[in-house]
Short mmCIF file of C-alpha atoms and ligand atoms in Angstrom, two decimals:
data_model
loop_
_atom_site.label_atom_id
_atom_site.label_comp_id
_atom_site.label_asym_id
_atom_site.label_seq_id
_atom_site.Cartn_x
_atom_site.Cartn_y
_atom_site.Cartn_z
CA MET A 1 1.89 -22.81 16.97
CA LYS A 2 -0.71 -20.04 17.15
CA SER A 3 -4.10 -20.72 15.49
CA ILE A 4 -6.13 -18.01 13.79
CA LEU A 5 -9.81 -18.95 13.71
CA ASN A 6 -12.93 -17.87 11.92
CA TYR A 7 -15.45 -15.89 13.98
CA ILE A 8 -19.04 -16.88 13.29
CA ASP A 9 -22.12 -15.94 15.31
CA GLY A 10 -20.04 -14.84 18.28
CA ARG A 11 -17.88 -17.98 18.41
CA PHE A 12 -14.32 -18.71 17.30
CA VAL A 13 -14.60 -21.60 14.87
CA ARG A 14 -11.99 -23.96 13.43
CA GLY A 15 -12.14 -24.92 9.72
CA GLN A 16 -11.63 -28.33 8.07
CA HIS A 17 -8.45 -27.07 6.38
CA GLU A 18 -5.66 -24.81 7.53
CA PHE A 19 -3.17 -22.62 5.71
CA GLU A 20 0.05 -21.00 6.86
CA ASP A 21 0.49 -17.41 7.97
CA VAL A 22 4.06 -16.40 7.10
CA ASN A 23 6.19 -13.62 8.58
CA PRO A 24 7.56 -11.74 5.54
CA ALA A 25 10.64 -10.57 7.46
CA ASP A 26 12.19 -14.06 7.70
CA GLY A 27 9.79 -16.45 5.95
CA THR A 28 8.89 -18.32 9.16
CA VAL A 29 5.40 -19.72 9.71
CA ILE A 30 3.85 -17.79 12.59
CA ALA A 31 0.34 -19.26 12.69
CA GLN A 32 -2.03 -21.80 11.17
CA VAL A 33 -5.16 -20.19 9.79
CA SER A 34 -8.52 -21.97 9.64
CA GLU A 35 -9.99 -21.78 6.14
CA ALA A 36 -13.77 -21.35 6.09
CA ASP A 37 -15.57 -23.74 3.74
CA GLN A 38 -18.87 -23.10 1.93
CA ARG A 39 -20.91 -24.31 4.92
CA GLN A 40 -19.10 -21.98 7.30
CA VAL A 41 -19.57 -19.03 4.95
CA ASP A 42 -23.29 -19.97 4.85
CA ASP A 43 -23.30 -20.04 8.66
CA ALA A 44 -21.61 -16.64 8.85
CA VAL A 45 -24.04 -15.09 6.37
CA GLY A 46 -27.00 -16.76 8.15
CA ALA A 47 -25.81 -15.41 11.51
CA ALA A 48 -25.37 -11.93 10.03
CA ARG A 49 -28.90 -12.03 8.55
CA HIS A 50 -30.39 -13.21 11.83
CA ALA A 51 -28.53 -10.48 13.76
CA LEU A 52 -30.00 -7.78 11.52
CA ARG A 53 -33.36 -8.21 13.20
CA GLY A 54 -32.18 -8.59 16.80
CA GLU A 55 -30.66 -6.37 19.47
CA TRP A 56 -28.53 -4.56 16.87
CA SER A 57 -31.56 -2.95 15.20
CA ARG A 58 -33.25 -2.23 18.52
CA LEU A 59 -30.21 -0.27 19.73
CA GLY A 60 -30.90 2.53 17.26
CA VAL A 61 -28.30 4.90 15.87
CA ARG A 62 -27.17 6.30 19.24
CA GLY A 63 -26.93 2.90 20.90
CA ARG A 64 -24.89 1.52 18.02
CA ALA A 65 -22.64 4.57 18.00
CA ASP A 66 -21.94 4.09 21.71
CA ARG A 67 -20.95 0.47 21.08
CA LEU A 68 -18.68 1.50 18.20
CA HIS A 69 -16.88 3.93 20.50
CA LYS A 70 -16.42 0.98 22.86
CA VAL A 71 -14.85 -0.99 19.99
CA ALA A 72 -12.41 1.91 19.52
CA ASP A 73 -11.70 1.85 23.29
CA ALA A 74 -11.06 -1.90 23.09
CA ILE A 75 -8.64 -1.45 20.18
CA GLU A 76 -6.78 1.23 22.11
CA ALA A 77 -6.69 -0.96 25.23
CA ARG A 78 -5.01 -3.71 23.15
CA PHE A 79 -2.89 -1.30 21.15
CA ASP A 80 0.39 -3.25 21.52
CA CYS A 81 -1.31 -6.53 20.68
CA PHE A 82 -2.76 -5.10 17.45
CA VAL A 83 0.57 -3.50 16.53
CA LYS A 84 2.46 -6.74 17.10
CA ALA A 85 -0.03 -8.82 15.10
CA GLU A 86 0.00 -6.34 12.21
CA VAL A 87 3.80 -6.13 12.18
CA SER A 88 4.23 -9.94 12.24
CA ASP A 89 1.71 -10.42 9.42
CA THR A 90 2.88 -7.62 7.12
CA GLY A 91 6.53 -7.04 8.05
CA LYS A 92 5.82 -3.30 8.19
CA PRO A 93 7.94 -1.22 10.59
CA VAL A 94 6.57 -1.04 14.13
CA THR A 95 6.75 2.75 13.95
CA LEU A 96 4.39 2.75 10.97
CA ALA A 97 1.87 0.33 12.48
CA SER A 98 1.91 2.39 15.72
CA LYS A 99 1.56 5.72 13.94
CA LEU A 100 -0.82 4.81 11.13
CA ASP A 101 -2.55 1.42 11.08
CA VAL A 102 -3.76 0.91 14.63
CA PRO A 103 -4.65 4.53 15.51
CA ARG A 104 -6.60 4.75 12.23
CA ALA A 105 -8.55 1.61 13.11
CA ALA A 106 -9.78 3.25 16.31
CA ALA A 107 -10.40 6.54 14.50
CA ASN A 108 -12.49 4.78 11.84
CA PHE A 109 -14.91 3.58 14.54
CA ARG A 110 -15.08 6.94 16.30
CA VAL A 111 -15.54 9.04 13.16
CA PHE A 112 -18.30 6.91 11.63
CA ALA A 113 -20.09 6.47 14.97
CA ASP A 114 -20.28 10.25 15.35
CA LEU A 115 -21.14 10.86 11.73
CA ALA A 116 -24.05 8.40 11.78
CA LYS A 117 -25.47 10.17 14.84
CA MET A 118 -25.23 13.58 13.17
CA ALA A 119 -26.28 12.68 9.64
CA GLY A 120 -29.32 14.61 8.44
CA LEU A 121 -31.98 13.54 5.97
CA GLU A 122 -33.24 15.15 2.79
CA SER A 123 -36.68 16.73 2.78
CA PHE A 124 -38.60 18.75 0.19
CA GLN A 125 -41.86 20.65 0.31
CA THR A 126 -43.42 19.95 -3.11
CA GLU A 127 -46.02 22.13 -4.84
CA THR A 128 -48.69 19.97 -6.52
CA PRO A 129 -50.62 20.84 -9.74
CA ASP A 130 -53.90 21.29 -7.78
CA GLY A 131 -52.38 24.17 -5.81
CA LYS A 132 -51.81 22.09 -2.71
CA SER A 133 -48.55 20.54 -1.57
CA ALA A 134 -46.80 17.41 -0.45
CA LEU A 135 -43.92 16.74 1.90
CA ASN A 136 -41.12 14.46 0.76
CA TYR A 137 -38.61 13.12 3.22
CA ALA A 138 -36.14 10.28 3.10
CA VAL A 139 -35.41 7.78 5.85
CA ARG A 140 -32.20 5.82 6.05
CA LYS A 141 -32.32 2.05 6.50
CA PRO A 142 -29.50 -0.50 6.65
CA LEU A 143 -28.60 -2.24 3.38
CA GLY A 144 -28.50 -5.62 5.10
CA VAL A 145 -25.66 -8.15 5.21
CA ILE A 146 -22.46 -6.62 3.83
CA GLY A 147 -19.62 -8.78 2.48
CA ILE A 148 -16.29 -7.04 3.06
CA ILE A 149 -13.18 -8.26 1.23
CA THR A 150 -9.84 -6.60 1.94
CA PRO A 151 -6.15 -6.74 0.94
CA TRP A 152 -2.91 -7.21 2.86
CA ASN A 153 -1.15 -3.86 2.67
CA LEU A 154 -3.00 -1.96 5.44
CA PRO A 155 -5.05 -4.88 6.76
CA LEU A 156 -6.69 -3.48 9.89
CA LEU A 157 -6.95 0.09 8.61
CA LEU A 158 -8.72 -0.93 5.40
CA LEU A 159 -10.96 -3.50 7.08
CA THR A 160 -12.20 -1.08 9.74
CA TRP A 161 -12.56 1.67 7.11
CA LYS A 162 -15.47 -0.44 5.81
CA VAL A 163 -16.66 -2.29 8.93
CA ALA A 164 -17.14 0.94 10.94
CA PRO A 165 -19.53 2.78 8.56
CA ALA A 166 -21.33 -0.47 7.69
CA LEU A 167 -22.07 -1.13 11.38
CA ALA A 168 -22.83 2.53 12.10
CA CYS A 169 -25.63 2.30 9.50
CA GLY A 170 -27.12 -0.74 11.26
CA ASN A 171 -25.86 -3.42 8.88
CA THR A 172 -24.21 -6.66 9.86
CA VAL A 173 -21.00 -7.85 8.19
CA VAL A 174 -19.09 -10.89 7.05
CA VAL A 175 -15.46 -9.97 6.45
CA LYS A 176 -12.92 -11.91 4.41
CA PRO A 177 -9.48 -10.50 5.18
CA SER A 178 -6.51 -11.24 2.95
CA GLU A 179 -5.09 -14.74 3.32
CA GLU A 180 -1.68 -13.06 3.74
CA THR A 181 -2.71 -11.02 6.80
CA PRO A 182 -5.47 -12.75 8.75
CA ALA A 183 -4.47 -11.91 12.34
CA THR A 184 -5.98 -8.52 13.10
CA ALA A 185 -9.47 -9.36 11.74
CA THR A 186 -9.73 -12.17 14.30
CA LEU A 187 -8.22 -9.96 17.01
CA LEU A 188 -10.86 -7.37 16.18
CA ALA A 189 -13.49 -10.02 17.01
CA GLU A 190 -12.18 -10.02 20.58
CA ALA A 191 -12.54 -6.23 20.70
CA MET A 192 -16.11 -6.60 19.33
CA GLN A 193 -16.98 -9.08 22.08
CA GLU A 194 -15.51 -6.83 24.75
CA ALA A 195 -17.46 -3.85 23.38
CA GLY A 196 -20.76 -5.74 23.58
CA ILE A 197 -21.38 -6.01 19.85
CA PRO A 198 -24.16 -8.63 19.64
CA ARG A 199 -23.26 -12.00 18.17
CA GLY A 200 -23.71 -12.33 14.42
CA VAL A 201 -23.10 -8.62 13.79
CA TYR A 202 -19.39 -9.05 12.99
CA ASN A 203 -18.27 -12.32 11.40
CA VAL A 204 -14.87 -13.30 9.99
CA VAL A 205 -14.28 -15.99 7.39
CA HIS A 206 -10.70 -16.76 6.43
CA GLY A 207 -9.53 -18.10 3.11
CA PHE A 208 -8.60 -17.25 -0.45
CA GLY A 209 -10.45 -15.78 -3.43
CA GLU A 210 -11.50 -18.08 -6.25
CA GLY A 211 -12.99 -21.40 -5.07
CA SER A 212 -12.70 -20.27 -1.44
CA ALA A 213 -14.28 -17.95 1.13
CA GLY A 214 -13.92 -14.82 -1.06
CA GLU A 215 -15.87 -16.29 -3.94
CA PHE A 216 -18.40 -18.02 -1.65
CA LEU A 217 -19.17 -14.61 -0.18
CA THR A 218 -19.49 -12.70 -3.45
CA GLN A 219 -21.76 -15.37 -4.95
CA HIS A 220 -23.94 -15.70 -1.87
CA SER A 221 -27.59 -14.89 -2.53
CA GLU A 222 -28.11 -13.73 1.09
CA VAL A 223 -25.31 -11.11 0.93
CA ASP A 224 -26.86 -7.75 0.06
CA ALA A 225 -23.76 -5.77 -0.99
CA ILE A 226 -20.05 -6.25 -1.52
CA THR A 227 -17.41 -3.72 -0.62
CA PHE A 228 -13.97 -4.63 -1.87
CA THR A 229 -10.44 -3.24 -1.77
CA GLY A 230 -7.78 -4.89 -3.88
CA GLU A 231 -6.47 -5.35 -7.38
CA SER A 232 -8.43 -4.07 -10.34
CA ARG A 233 -8.61 -7.48 -12.01
CA THR A 234 -9.98 -9.02 -8.78
CA GLY A 235 -12.60 -6.26 -8.86
CA ALA A 236 -13.53 -7.37 -12.38
CA ALA A 237 -13.88 -11.01 -11.20
CA ILE A 238 -16.05 -9.91 -8.27
CA MET A 239 -18.21 -7.83 -10.58
CA ARG A 240 -18.91 -10.94 -12.66
CA ALA A 241 -19.66 -12.96 -9.50
CA VAL A 242 -22.18 -10.47 -8.11
CA ALA A 243 -23.94 -9.87 -11.45
CA PRO A 244 -26.53 -12.70 -11.12
CA THR A 245 -27.71 -11.40 -7.73
CA VAL A 246 -27.42 -7.70 -8.71
CA LYS A 247 -25.61 -6.60 -5.56
CA PRO A 248 -24.42 -3.03 -5.09
CA VAL A 249 -20.62 -2.85 -5.08
CA SER A 250 -18.06 -0.37 -3.83
CA PHE A 251 -14.60 -0.94 -5.27
CA GLU A 252 -11.33 0.62 -4.13
CA LEU A 253 -8.78 -0.71 -6.62
CA GLY A 254 -5.25 -0.26 -7.90
CA GLY A 255 -3.38 2.83 -9.02
CA LYS A 256 -0.48 4.04 -11.12
CA ASN A 257 -0.27 7.37 -9.40
CA ALA A 258 1.60 10.42 -10.65
CA ALA A 259 3.36 13.21 -8.80
CA ILE A 260 4.21 16.51 -10.50
CA VAL A 261 7.10 18.52 -9.09
CA PHE A 262 7.35 22.12 -10.33
CA ALA A 263 10.56 24.15 -10.27
CA ASP A 264 8.99 26.58 -7.77
CA CYS A 265 8.35 23.86 -5.15
CA GLU A 266 9.85 23.96 -1.65
CA PHE A 267 12.62 21.63 -2.73
CA GLU A 268 13.37 19.81 0.55
CA GLU A 269 9.68 19.47 1.37
CA ALA A 270 9.03 17.97 -2.06
CA VAL A 271 11.92 15.50 -1.78
CA ASN A 272 10.82 14.41 1.70
CA GLY A 273 7.18 14.19 0.60
CA LEU A 274 8.02 12.17 -2.49
CA SER A 275 10.28 9.88 -0.52
CA GLU A 276 7.24 9.01 1.65
CA ALA A 277 4.93 8.84 -1.36
CA VAL A 278 7.18 6.34 -3.13
CA PHE A 279 8.63 4.22 -0.32
CA LEU A 280 6.12 4.22 2.59
CA ASN A 281 5.15 0.67 3.57
CA THR A 282 7.76 -0.50 1.02
CA GLY A 283 5.67 1.11 -1.70
CA GLN A 284 2.69 -1.07 -0.86
CA VAL A 285 0.09 1.67 -0.53
CA CYS A 286 -2.39 2.03 -3.36
CA LEU A 287 -1.79 5.80 -3.23
CA CYS A 288 1.99 5.56 -3.70
CA ALA A 289 3.52 7.52 -6.58
CA GLU A 290 5.12 5.26 -9.19
CA ARG A 291 5.42 8.02 -11.82
CA VAL A 292 7.18 11.22 -10.81
CA TYR A 293 7.27 14.13 -13.29
CA VAL A 294 9.84 16.84 -12.51
CA ASP A 295 10.47 20.22 -14.17
CA ARG A 296 13.57 19.78 -16.35
CA SER A 297 15.33 22.75 -14.70
CA ILE A 298 15.52 20.89 -11.35
CA PHE A 299 15.44 17.33 -12.70
CA ASP A 300 19.07 16.24 -12.04
CA ARG A 301 19.16 17.84 -8.60
CA PHE A 302 15.83 16.26 -7.68
CA VAL A 303 16.78 12.79 -8.89
CA GLN A 304 20.02 12.89 -6.87
CA ALA A 305 18.21 14.11 -3.75
CA LEU A 306 15.58 11.35 -4.05
CA LYS A 307 18.38 8.82 -4.59
CA ARG A 308 20.03 9.94 -1.32
CA LYS A 309 16.70 9.37 0.42
CA ALA A 310 16.30 5.90 -1.11
CA ASP A 311 19.86 4.91 -0.22
CA SER A 312 19.40 6.09 3.38
CA LEU A 313 16.34 3.92 4.11
CA HIS A 314 17.11 1.26 6.68
CA PRO A 315 15.71 -2.20 5.86
CA GLY A 316 15.77 -3.53 9.41
CA TRP A 317 13.81 -6.01 11.48
CA PRO A 318 10.20 -4.76 11.58
CA MET A 319 10.01 -4.60 15.39
CA GLU A 320 13.13 -2.39 15.65
CA LYS A 321 12.38 1.29 16.09
CA ASP A 322 14.97 2.55 13.59
CA THR A 323 13.63 0.37 10.74
CA ASP A 324 12.01 2.41 8.03
CA LEU A 325 11.77 -0.19 5.26
CA GLY A 326 10.17 -3.59 5.81
CA PRO A 327 10.01 -6.51 3.38
CA LEU A 328 7.41 -7.02 0.67
CA ILE A 329 4.44 -9.13 1.71
CA SER A 330 5.43 -12.47 0.13
CA ALA A 331 7.95 -14.32 -2.03
CA GLN A 332 5.38 -14.31 -4.83
CA HIS A 333 4.91 -10.55 -4.62
CA ARG A 334 8.67 -9.99 -4.53
CA ASP A 335 9.01 -12.13 -7.67
CA LYS A 336 6.41 -9.92 -9.33
CA VAL A 337 8.16 -6.67 -8.33
CA LEU A 338 11.57 -8.06 -9.35
CA SER A 339 10.12 -9.04 -12.72
CA TYR A 340 9.30 -5.33 -13.21
CA TYR A 341 12.85 -4.38 -12.13
CA ARG A 342 14.13 -6.68 -14.93
CA LEU A 343 11.53 -5.38 -17.36
CA ALA A 344 12.53 -1.77 -16.65
CA GLU A 345 16.10 -2.59 -17.71
CA GLU A 346 14.87 -4.45 -20.80
CA GLU A 347 12.74 -1.43 -21.67
CA GLY A 348 15.82 0.79 -21.52
CA ALA A 349 15.67 2.38 -18.07
CA THR A 350 18.68 3.85 -16.28
CA THR A 351 18.88 2.56 -12.71
CA ILE A 352 19.52 5.47 -10.33
CA ALA A 353 19.09 3.56 -7.06
CA GLY A 354 18.52 -0.04 -6.00
CA GLY A 355 17.22 -2.52 -8.54
CA GLY A 356 17.87 -5.72 -6.59
CA VAL A 357 17.64 -7.56 -3.27
CA PRO A 358 19.64 -6.56 -0.16
CA GLN A 359 21.82 -9.14 1.60
CA PHE A 360 21.92 -9.22 5.40
CA GLY A 361 23.85 -12.35 6.37
CA ASP A 362 21.09 -13.26 8.84
CA ALA A 363 17.54 -14.67 8.83
CA ARG A 364 16.25 -11.64 6.92
CA ASP A 365 17.80 -13.25 3.84
CA ASN A 366 14.91 -15.77 4.09
CA GLY A 367 12.43 -12.89 4.09
CA PHE A 368 11.15 -10.85 1.17
CA TYR A 369 13.18 -7.64 1.33
CA ILE A 370 13.89 -5.66 -1.81
CA GLN A 371 15.87 -2.51 -2.54
CA PRO A 372 14.13 0.84 -2.92
CA THR A 373 14.56 1.66 -6.57
CA ILE A 374 14.52 4.69 -8.86
CA TYR A 375 14.57 4.61 -12.66
CA THR A 376 14.82 7.29 -15.32
CA GLY A 377 14.86 7.19 -19.10
CA LEU A 378 11.76 5.16 -19.93
CA PRO A 379 9.35 6.25 -22.67
CA GLU A 380 5.77 6.94 -21.56
CA SER A 381 4.65 3.89 -23.54
CA ALA A 382 6.80 1.43 -21.50
CA ARG A 383 4.89 -1.27 -19.60
CA CYS A 384 6.66 -0.14 -16.42
CA MET A 385 4.99 3.25 -16.89
CA LYS A 386 1.53 1.76 -17.42
CA GLU A 387 1.18 -1.21 -15.03
CA GLU A 388 0.89 -1.05 -11.24
CA ILE A 389 4.04 -2.54 -9.66
CA PHE A 390 3.14 -2.05 -5.96
CA GLY A 391 6.69 -1.97 -4.64
CA PRO A 392 9.24 0.64 -3.46
CA VAL A 393 9.91 1.94 -6.93
CA CYS A 394 9.33 4.97 -9.10
CA HIS A 395 10.32 6.33 -12.48
CA VAL A 396 11.27 10.01 -12.75
CA THR A 397 10.57 11.85 -16.03
CA PRO A 398 11.49 15.46 -16.89
CA PHE A 399 8.88 17.85 -18.31
CA ASP A 400 9.11 21.20 -20.08
CA SER A 401 5.65 22.69 -19.56
CA GLU A 402 2.66 22.47 -17.23
CA ASP A 403 0.46 21.13 -20.03
CA GLU A 404 2.96 18.41 -20.87
CA ALA A 405 3.16 17.33 -17.21
CA ILE A 406 -0.64 17.18 -16.91
CA ALA A 407 -0.97 15.20 -20.15
CA MET A 408 1.63 12.62 -19.04
CA ALA A 409 0.16 12.33 -15.53
CA ASN A 410 -3.32 11.69 -16.95
CA ASP A 411 -2.13 9.19 -19.58
CA THR A 412 -3.20 6.08 -17.63
CA LYS A 413 -6.14 3.73 -17.37
CA TYR A 414 -5.99 4.12 -13.57
CA GLY A 415 -7.08 7.24 -11.68
CA LEU A 416 -6.67 6.96 -7.94
CA ALA A 417 -4.42 9.72 -6.59
CA ALA A 418 -2.00 12.46 -7.61
CA SER A 419 0.24 14.91 -5.82
CA ILE A 420 1.35 18.36 -6.99
CA TRP A 421 4.38 20.12 -5.54
CA THR A 422 4.51 23.89 -6.10
CA SER A 423 4.67 27.11 -4.08
CA ASN A 424 2.37 28.83 -6.60
CA LEU A 425 -1.09 28.48 -5.08
CA GLN A 426 -2.92 29.30 -8.30
CA ARG A 427 -0.95 26.67 -10.16
CA GLY A 428 -1.66 24.19 -7.38
CA HIS A 429 -5.43 24.68 -7.74
CA ARG A 430 -5.30 24.82 -11.54
CA VAL A 431 -3.31 21.64 -12.01
CA ALA A 432 -5.11 19.76 -9.22
CA GLN A 433 -8.46 20.40 -10.88
CA LYS A 434 -7.18 18.91 -14.14
CA MET A 435 -6.08 15.63 -12.56
CA ASN A 436 -8.16 12.68 -13.68
CA VAL A 437 -8.22 11.01 -10.25
CA GLY A 438 -10.32 10.64 -7.11
CA ILE A 439 -7.85 12.34 -4.73
CA THR A 440 -5.27 15.08 -5.39
CA TRP A 441 -2.86 16.32 -2.76
CA VAL A 442 -1.03 19.65 -3.10
CA ASN A 443 2.27 19.91 -1.21
CA CYS A 444 1.41 16.83 0.82
CA TRP A 445 0.60 13.18 0.36
CA TYR A 446 -1.73 10.77 2.19
CA LEU A 447 -3.00 13.51 4.48
CA ARG A 448 -6.43 12.20 5.46
CA ASP A 449 -9.68 13.69 6.69
CA LEU A 450 -12.11 10.79 7.02
CA ARG A 451 -15.09 12.97 6.07
CA THR A 452 -13.79 13.50 2.53
CA PRO A 453 -14.67 11.41 -0.57
CA PHE A 454 -12.19 8.61 -1.20
CA GLY A 455 -12.09 6.46 -4.34
CA GLY A 456 -10.84 6.29 -7.88
CA VAL A 457 -11.79 6.65 -11.53
CA GLY A 458 -11.22 4.20 -14.38
CA LEU A 459 -9.46 1.00 -13.27
CA SER A 460 -9.03 2.50 -9.78
CA GLY A 461 -12.54 1.85 -8.62
CA ILE A 462 -16.26 2.36 -8.51
CA GLY A 463 -17.93 4.77 -6.10
CA ARG A 464 -16.67 6.82 -3.19
CA GLU A 465 -16.39 6.01 0.48
CA GLY A 466 -15.55 8.42 3.31
CA GLY A 467 -17.88 10.64 5.33
CA MET A 468 -21.43 10.80 4.01
CA HIS A 469 -20.36 8.82 0.92
CA SER A 470 -19.82 5.80 3.14
CA LEU A 471 -23.14 6.31 4.92
CA ASN A 472 -24.88 6.57 1.54
CA PHE A 473 -23.33 3.36 0.26
CA TYR A 474 -24.04 1.39 3.44
CA SER A 475 -27.70 2.40 3.68
CA GLU A 476 -30.86 2.44 1.60
CA LEU A 477 -32.88 5.62 1.40
CA ASN A 478 -36.64 5.27 1.42
CA ASN A 479 -38.30 8.48 0.21
CA ILE A 480 -41.71 9.09 1.75
CA CYS A 481 -44.10 11.43 -0.02
CA ILE A 482 -47.10 12.71 1.99
CA ARG A 483 -49.88 14.63 0.35
CA LEU A 484 -50.74 17.54 2.62
P1 LIG B 1 -6.12 -8.87 -4.34
O1 LIG B 1 -7.13 -8.34 -5.26
O2 LIG B 1 -5.24 -9.95 -4.81
O3 LIG B 1 -6.82 -9.45 -3.02
C1 LIG B 1 -7.68 -8.66 -2.23
C2 LIG B 1 -8.68 -9.55 -1.53
O4 LIG B 1 -9.53 -10.16 -2.51
C3 LIG B 1 -8.05 -10.71 -0.75
O5 LIG B 1 -8.78 -10.86 0.45
C4 LIG B 1 -8.26 -11.90 -1.67
O6 LIG B 1 -8.33 -13.13 -1.02
C5 LIG B 1 -9.61 -11.55 -2.28
N1 LIG B 1 -9.89 -12.18 -3.57
C6 LIG B 1 -9.01 -12.51 -4.55
N2 LIG B 1 -9.67 -13.06 -5.60
C7 LIG B 1 -10.99 -13.06 -5.28
C8 LIG B 1 -12.16 -13.51 -5.94
N3 LIG B 1 -12.12 -14.04 -7.17
N4 LIG B 1 -13.34 -13.38 -5.31
C9 LIG B 1 -13.41 -12.82 -4.07
N5 LIG B 1 -12.32 -12.40 -3.39
C10 LIG B 1 -11.13 -12.51 -3.98
O7 LIG B 1 -5.30 -7.62 -3.82
P2 LIG B 1 -4.01 -7.63 -2.87
O8 LIG B 1 -2.87 -8.19 -3.64
O9 LIG B 1 -4.42 -8.23 -1.56
O10 LIG B 1 -3.81 -6.04 -2.63
C11 LIG B 1 -3.03 -5.22 -3.46
C12 LIG B 1 -3.91 -4.46 -4.42
O11 LIG B 1 -4.91 -3.73 -3.72
C13 LIG B 1 -3.16 -3.41 -5.22
O12 LIG B 1 -3.62 -3.44 -6.54
C14 LIG B 1 -3.55 -2.11 -4.55
O13 LIG B 1 -3.44 -0.96 -5.36
C15 LIG B 1 -4.96 -2.39 -4.18
N6 LIG B 1 -5.41 -1.51 -3.09
C16 LIG B 1 -6.28 -0.51 -3.37
C17 LIG B 1 -6.70 0.36 -2.36
C18 LIG B 1 -7.64 1.52 -2.61
O14 LIG B 1 -8.11 2.12 -1.64
N7 LIG B 1 -7.94 1.87 -3.85
C19 LIG B 1 -6.23 0.17 -1.06
C20 LIG B 1 -5.34 -0.87 -0.83
C21 LIG B 1 -4.95 -1.72 -1.84
O1 LIG B 2 -6.80 6.00 4.30
C1 LIG B 2 -7.77 5.42 3.81
O2 LIG B 2 -8.94 5.61 4.21
C2 LIG B 2 -7.58 4.47 2.71
N1 LIG B 2 -8.69 3.89 2.24
C3 LIG B 2 -6.33 4.21 2.25
C4 LIG B 2 -6.02 3.33 1.21
C5 LIG B 2 -4.73 3.02 1.00
C6 LIG B 2 -4.32 2.10 -0.01
O3 LIG B 2 -3.44 1.29 0.13
#
């Protein structure tokens, strides 16, 4: 049986306890994972603090950027290994991991390495009351030891999205990947070694949240900042944990995202786009659309076209190339999503597609597959319209006016992403600017430029990462004022 170890101060370290890593496609145990205890988290944080003052700081921005490009090279050199590990841990289709997760991991390192090298600094010439002047300029310094806690849906992509800018700014990190998907964080340690990242700069502690490595990290007095991606209520727990040590936090949390489809949209493009936006990664992307609002004049046609898309998705073995729908991450998560499928019916929904669990007659029946599902007919006040489900499911609602669509889309405590589908450019801009979210796509979905701000409002998060926003979070600015 494969072992997945912690990585502390440049060494792979076994824990006192182990937990199982399960393949969601068939429920088999694929590895034993070493859980880091309090002492090992202390060791990881201590190593990260020590490494802040060593070779890593002496390398300077250019030296660190060169090493980060080498990390990207090392990921690309082990491309198949990363893809296989990610597919086994998550059950996502191999085509998706090859197209999205692993290439993005390499891109995260390249983009933030280059950005850190090019980032400018603020400066101001200041007129003083005595008729003379002063020069103000800011210098950028690392924040220190960054605790990075990540979820299971895009494990390597989301981990490196934070590790890369943190390292580019000269910090050192202790990462706590999801207990569901531990493999690629440890594999990344091998890439770090190969790229010559000094020991202690990148550390991995495996485990759970409360009473385990996650909580040990957030409560640690020697961790200078926490960056977290995951559920909104976990964000709230982490906020309480960091309060006594007043750590800066960056939170990328849940969503209950809306899509608005106008009658003047490119119909096929909108159906294809929405099919991705609802079902990609079995709906386990925080940006997925769970609420779709469609102009009443095209409502029936749209619902039927989206149903054909849902019915045509192939829930195959993740490593097969024609699979486009993997399982959910775990039995527990499937129970949660199925409880919403039941709730939707109790709340009066009409089931247009899916609503249950597929049967295969092979080992996939031991996995956590679920049918892609479409509902109509729920009132806006239904729990299924308010709570994040995080599965391959959406509800489609008709609307009669632009204002009504905007009001319904914005009627949520979340505020992560929205998509607008229209061929009227003015309408696209107008509606997009009224969306109460961090990211709005027009005639596309999950189209990324890593320089842009990424984050959410309300329950969807605190702060922005991406481009200079990441560099600003992962560094401290010291403003220097010189009287001239
Ligand atoms: P989760 O909050 O359950 O877990 C995320 C991580 O937090 C895991 O590593 C977990 O072990 C850790 N954790 C849990 N409790 C903790 C605690 N008390 N202290 C410290 N760490 C703790 O989330 P999940 O189920 O892994 O991921 C799904 C959620 O993540 C969804 O809500 C989804 O919308 C959200 N998400 C958001 C984004 C975004 O960019 N906004 C991206 C991906 C996922
Ligand atoms: O693409 C990204 O940078 C990003 N943070 C995606 C988040 C996806 C949520 O599941």
